[in-house]
Amino acid sequence: MNDYTRVPAGTDDNWMNIRRQRTSEALGSALAEGLTGFEVIARNGKQLTLVDGSTCTEFVSCSYLGLESHPALILAAQVALERIGVHLSSSRGAMSPVYLRQLEQLLGDIYAGCSVTVFSSTSNAHLGVLPLLGSGGMDGYVTREGGVMWLVDRTAHASMQVLRGVLAQFGPVQRVDSADGDALDEALAHCDRERRTPVLLIDGVGSMSGLLPVAALAERLRGHGGYLYVDDAHGISITGRHGAGYAFENLGHELPANTLIAGSLSKAFGGAGGFIVLKPGANAGQLRALANPLVFGHSIPVPLMAANVAAAQIHLSSEIQPLQQALWGNLRRLDERVGQPLLNSGLRAPIRGALFDNERQGSIAASALRASGLVVFPVFYPIVESGRALLRCAVSATHSPEQIDCLARKLNLQLSRAPGQR
């Protein structure tokens, strides 16, 4: 079956059935064995107290800078809670807390005058923006007479992959490997022949692995009248001027007219929600009027919106750079102390991974780390190829050198014990 084939709903070949058929019991077993799915009742830095009273050091959270515990964010949330309450249960078109306007203005400053619109999640940003772009009616983002053709990178986040059925309403969808230059050129040439506008969907910093050359891809798309749409959820805050993120930094802190960046407020940023960065002067009012999650959905809860404002102010201050430096220092330390190269070793990415040849080896390793007071995220298919396992380790600026060294020692031990590991 090629990428252009449309399979009727309900057949055995739909993506959910394929996933169900290929997914093993490994994740369920990991849950049953207490290797993941932890219930947390208290936290002190990276130390967790679990519901059973035990404590552990976590390498699971995507809070790469530790900002969610910053006193300024906690105070802002407390004040907003007292002033307005937990939630304004309304779409933003009807009413919104003052923090929303403040946040979008501050994000505009972080992104050098670009137009920024906040959504309740990065996934909702995709759901709101991509159909409008694909319709050909998005102000300032023109498309060819043949419409669009969606090129979904094979490593793009699941929140975009799952929208392929929605995107197909606006144009054909093809999965591509953007690292394969010849294949990408062939797909772009096909768009030219069909008089279609290519829209390439990628991650900036991958949720599991890899970094893509955002600036080079934007230029490549520009040569074919196309657009680059970057989900940089895991790249936000950890790098770039004012924590603008990997994608914006790779672009030289200037957004090309053919590039859109979706970001997250829920990871290193310290708060909750998502946003879209459009070129300066873009019609944000059109998004508010037509993007489904903004028209029909609710906004971010008020205390978290206020915390986002406090986080944005930190990003625009001198505090952000030392936090970034601490994160990269911890990642270098881990890379230097683990004998075998980890997934993403040496890359400016906050995730490291220890790959095991089979699911049982991964579960044994996760169990050994858990017994020593360390928790990581054991992942299996569909996150890694069928039959294999990965221990996903999220590193933070707030991990101590001792915690990093302990993780390195335990990973070295488990990697050395696993049969067939190199």
PDB file of C-alpha atoms in Angstrom, residues 151-277:
ATOM      1  CA  LEU A 151       4.440  16.012   3.520  1.00  0.00           C
ATOM      2  CA  VAL A 152       4.539  14.488   7.006  1.00  0.00           C
ATOM      3  CA  ASP A 153       8.027  13.639   8.175  1.00  0.00           C
ATOM      4  CA  ARG A 154       8.320  10.087   9.474  1.00  0.00           C
ATOM      5  CA  THR A 155       9.669  11.421  12.798  1.00  0.00           C
ATOM      6  CA  ALA A 156       6.972  14.078  13.242  1.00  0.00           C
ATOM      7  CA  HIS A 157       5.172  13.913  16.570  1.00  0.00           C
ATOM      8  CA  ALA A 158       2.114  11.688  16.941  1.00  0.00           C
ATOM      9  CA  SER A 159      -0.052  14.781  17.490  1.00  0.00           C
ATOM     10  CA  MET A 160       0.530  15.626  13.809  1.00  0.00           C
ATOM     11  CA  GLN A 161       0.609  12.067  12.475  1.00  0.00           C
ATOM     12  CA  VAL A 162      -2.847  11.402  13.904  1.00  0.00           C
ATOM     13  CA  LEU A 163      -4.272  14.351  11.928  1.00  0.00           C
ATOM     14  CA  ARG A 164      -3.557  12.778   8.557  1.00  0.00           C
ATOM     15  CA  GLY A 165      -7.223  11.938   8.085  1.00  0.00           C
ATOM     16  CA  VAL A 166      -8.185  15.546   8.839  1.00  0.00           C
ATOM     17  CA  LEU A 167      -5.458  16.928   6.589  1.00  0.00           C
ATOM     18  CA  ALA A 168      -6.571  14.671   3.717  1.00  0.00           C
ATOM     19  CA  GLN A 169      -9.749  16.777   3.465  1.00  0.00           C
ATOM     20  CA  PHE A 170      -7.580  19.600   2.117  1.00  0.00           C
ATOM     21  CA  GLY A 171      -5.051  17.726  -0.012  1.00  0.00           C
ATOM     22  CA  PRO A 172      -3.167  14.458  -0.419  1.00  0.00           C
ATOM     23  CA  VAL A 173      -0.939  13.314   2.429  1.00  0.00           C
ATOM     24  CA  GLN A 174       2.431  11.643   1.959  1.00  0.00           C
ATOM     25  CA  ARG A 175       4.822  10.456   4.641  1.00  0.00           C
ATOM     26  CA  VAL A 176       8.419  11.419   3.861  1.00  0.00           C
ATOM     27  CA  ASP A 177      11.885  11.090   5.329  1.00  0.00           C
ATOM     28  CA  SER A 178      13.191  14.647   5.295  1.00  0.00           C
ATOM     29  CA  ALA A 179      16.703  13.309   5.949  1.00  0.00           C
ATOM     30  CA  ASP A 180      16.558  11.533   2.569  1.00  0.00           C
ATOM     31  CA  GLY A 181      17.368  14.405   0.239  1.00  0.00           C
ATOM     32  CA  ASP A 182      16.568  12.525  -2.970  1.00  0.00           C
ATOM     33  CA  ALA A 183      13.178  11.338  -1.703  1.00  0.00           C
ATOM     34  CA  LEU A 184      12.287  14.818  -0.492  1.00  0.00           C
ATOM     35  CA  ASP A 185      13.308  16.324  -3.843  1.00  0.00           C
ATOM     36  CA  GLU A 186      11.090  13.792  -5.604  1.00  0.00           C
ATOM     37  CA  ALA A 187       8.118  14.714  -3.407  1.00  0.00           C
ATOM     38  CA  LEU A 188       8.692  18.431  -4.008  1.00  0.00           C
ATOM     39  CA  ALA A 189       8.993  17.880  -7.747  1.00  0.00           C
ATOM     40  CA  HIS A 190       5.693  15.982  -7.656  1.00  0.00           C
ATOM     41  CA  CYS A 191       4.092  19.019  -5.987  1.00  0.00           C
ATOM     42  CA  ASP A 192       5.464  21.257  -8.739  1.00  0.00           C
ATOM     43  CA  ARG A 193       4.015  19.022 -11.440  1.00  0.00           C
ATOM     44  CA  GLU A 194       0.626  18.968  -9.738  1.00  0.00           C
ATOM     45  CA  ARG A 195       0.711  22.720  -9.071  1.00  0.00           C
ATOM     46  CA  ARG A 196       0.313  22.012  -5.371  1.00  0.00           C
ATOM     47  CA  THR A 197       1.858  23.854  -2.447  1.00  0.00           C
ATOM     48  CA  PRO A 198       4.003  21.522  -0.343  1.00  0.00           C
ATOM     49  CA  VAL A 199       3.585  21.793   3.432  1.00  0.00           C
ATOM     50  CA  LEU A 200       6.249  19.851   5.317  1.00  0.00           C
ATOM     51  CA  LEU A 201       5.428  18.915   8.922  1.00  0.00           C
ATOM     52  CA  ILE A 202       8.427  18.202  11.160  1.00  0.00           C
ATOM     53  CA  ASP A 203       9.618  18.227  14.742  1.00  0.00           C
ATOM     54  CA  GLY A 204      12.433  20.593  15.640  1.00  0.00           C
ATOM     55  CA  VAL A 205      13.798  18.718  18.630  1.00  0.00           C
ATOM     56  CA  GLY A 206      12.323  15.237  18.452  1.00  0.00           C
ATOM     57  CA  SER A 207      10.304  13.944  21.390  1.00  0.00           C
ATOM     58  CA  MET A 208      12.489  10.831  21.256  1.00  0.00           C
ATOM     59  CA  SER A 209      15.515  11.515  19.093  1.00  0.00           C
ATOM     60  CA  GLY A 210      17.181  13.766  16.604  1.00  0.00           C
ATOM     61  CA  LEU A 211      17.399  17.371  15.460  1.00  0.00           C
ATOM     62  CA  LEU A 212      16.284  18.490  12.023  1.00  0.00           C
ATOM     63  CA  PRO A 213      17.983  21.290  10.011  1.00  0.00           C
ATOM     64  CA  VAL A 214      15.117  23.742  10.236  1.00  0.00           C
ATOM     65  CA  ALA A 215      16.743  26.631   8.352  1.00  0.00           C
ATOM     66  CA  ALA A 216      17.912  24.421   5.484  1.00  0.00           C
ATOM     67  CA  LEU A 217      14.474  22.823   5.147  1.00  0.00           C
ATOM     68  CA  ALA A 218      12.742  26.215   5.207  1.00  0.00           C
ATOM     69  CA  GLU A 219      14.961  27.375   2.354  1.00  0.00           C
ATOM     70  CA  ARG A 220      14.342  24.177   0.429  1.00  0.00           C
ATOM     71  CA  LEU A 221      10.572  24.601   0.772  1.00  0.00           C
ATOM     72  CA  ARG A 222      10.808  28.255  -0.214  1.00  0.00           C
ATOM     73  CA  GLY A 223      12.309  27.236  -3.545  1.00  0.00           C
ATOM     74  CA  HIS A 224       9.115  25.293  -4.293  1.00  0.00           C
ATOM     75  CA  GLY A 225       6.656  27.860  -2.949  1.00  0.00           C
ATOM     76  CA  GLY A 226       6.050  25.683   0.096  1.00  0.00           C
ATOM     77  CA  TYR A 227       5.707  26.011   3.846  1.00  0.00           C
ATOM     78  CA  LEU A 228       7.583  24.473   6.749  1.00  0.00           C
ATOM     79  CA  TYR A 229       5.544  23.736   9.871  1.00  0.00           C
ATOM     80  CA  VAL A 230       7.710  22.955  12.900  1.00  0.00           C
ATOM     81  CA  ASP A 231       6.524  21.369  16.133  1.00  0.00           C
ATOM     82  CA  ASP A 232       9.294  22.521  18.470  1.00  0.00           C
ATOM     83  CA  ALA A 233       7.535  21.585  21.725  1.00  0.00           C
ATOM     84  CA  HIS A 234      10.659  19.928  23.157  1.00  0.00           C
ATOM     85  CA  GLY A 235      12.970  22.688  21.916  1.00  0.00           C
ATOM     86  CA  ILE A 236      11.230  25.649  23.549  1.00  0.00           C
ATOM     87  CA  SER A 237      13.092  27.416  26.394  1.00  0.00           C
ATOM     88  CA  ILE A 238      16.119  25.119  26.475  1.00  0.00           C
ATOM     89  CA  THR A 239      18.101  27.137  23.932  1.00  0.00           C
ATOM     90  CA  GLY A 240      17.951  30.324  21.905  1.00  0.00           C
ATOM     91  CA  ARG A 241      17.815  33.988  22.853  1.00  0.00           C
ATOM     92  CA  HIS A 242      15.139  34.487  25.528  1.00  0.00           C
ATOM     93  CA  GLY A 243      14.529  30.737  25.373  1.00  0.00           C
ATOM     94  CA  ALA A 244      12.871  31.041  21.968  1.00  0.00           C
ATOM     95  CA  GLY A 245      13.869  27.470  21.246  1.00  0.00           C
ATOM     96  CA  TYR A 246      15.836  25.316  18.866  1.00  0.00           C
ATOM     97  CA  ALA A 247      13.881  26.052  15.684  1.00  0.00           C
ATOM     98  CA  PHE A 248      13.924  29.844  16.054  1.00  0.00           C
ATOM     99  CA  GLU A 249      17.615  29.765  16.994  1.00  0.00           C
ATOM    100  CA  ASN A 250      18.407  27.591  13.970  1.00  0.00           C
ATOM    101  CA  LEU A 251      16.651  30.198  11.832  1.00  0.00           C
ATOM    102  CA  GLY A 252      18.922  32.938  13.167  1.00  0.00           C
ATOM    103  CA  HIS A 253      16.170  34.339  15.420  1.00  0.00           C
ATOM    104  CA  GLU A 254      14.262  35.571  12.388  1.00  0.00           C
ATOM    105  CA  LEU A 255      11.169  33.766  11.116  1.00  0.00           C
ATOM    106  CA  PRO A 256      11.014  33.249   7.330  1.00  0.00           C
ATOM    107  CA  ALA A 257       7.699  34.101   5.723  1.00  0.00           C
ATOM    108  CA  ASN A 258       7.167  30.437   4.788  1.00  0.00           C
ATOM    109  CA  THR A 259       7.739  28.995   8.272  1.00  0.00           C
ATOM    110  CA  LEU A 260       5.356  28.424  11.177  1.00  0.00           C
ATOM    111  CA  ILE A 261       6.488  27.259  14.625  1.00  0.00           C
ATOM    112  CA  ALA A 262       4.258  25.499  17.135  1.00  0.00           C
ATOM    113  CA  GLY A 263       5.558  25.520  20.703  1.00  0.00           C
ATOM    114  CA  SER A 264       4.694  24.235  24.147  1.00  0.00           C
ATOM    115  CA  LEU A 265       4.211  26.071  27.417  1.00  0.00           C
ATOM    116  CA  SER A 266       3.890  22.735  29.244  1.00  0.00           C
ATOM    117  CA  LYS A 267       7.463  21.475  29.103  1.00  0.00           C
ATOM    118  CA  ALA A 268      10.604  23.529  29.767  1.00  0.00           C
ATOM    119  CA  PHE A 269       8.591  26.767  29.715  1.00  0.00           C
ATOM    120  CA  GLY A 270       7.210  25.865  33.144  1.00  0.00           C
ATOM    121  CA  GLY A 271       3.468  26.430  32.706  1.00  0.00           C
ATOM    122  CA  ALA A 272       0.784  24.852  30.539  1.00  0.00           C
ATOM    123  CA  GLY A 273      -0.588  25.251  27.034  1.00  0.00           C
ATOM    124  CA  GLY A 274       0.716  25.723  23.508  1.00  0.00           C
ATOM    125  CA  PHE A 275       1.144  28.462  20.937  1.00  0.00           C
ATOM    126  CA  ILE A 276       1.741  29.194  17.265  1.00  0.00           C
ATOM    127  CA  VAL A 277       4.338  31.645  15.944  1.00  0.00           C
TER     128      VAL A 277
END
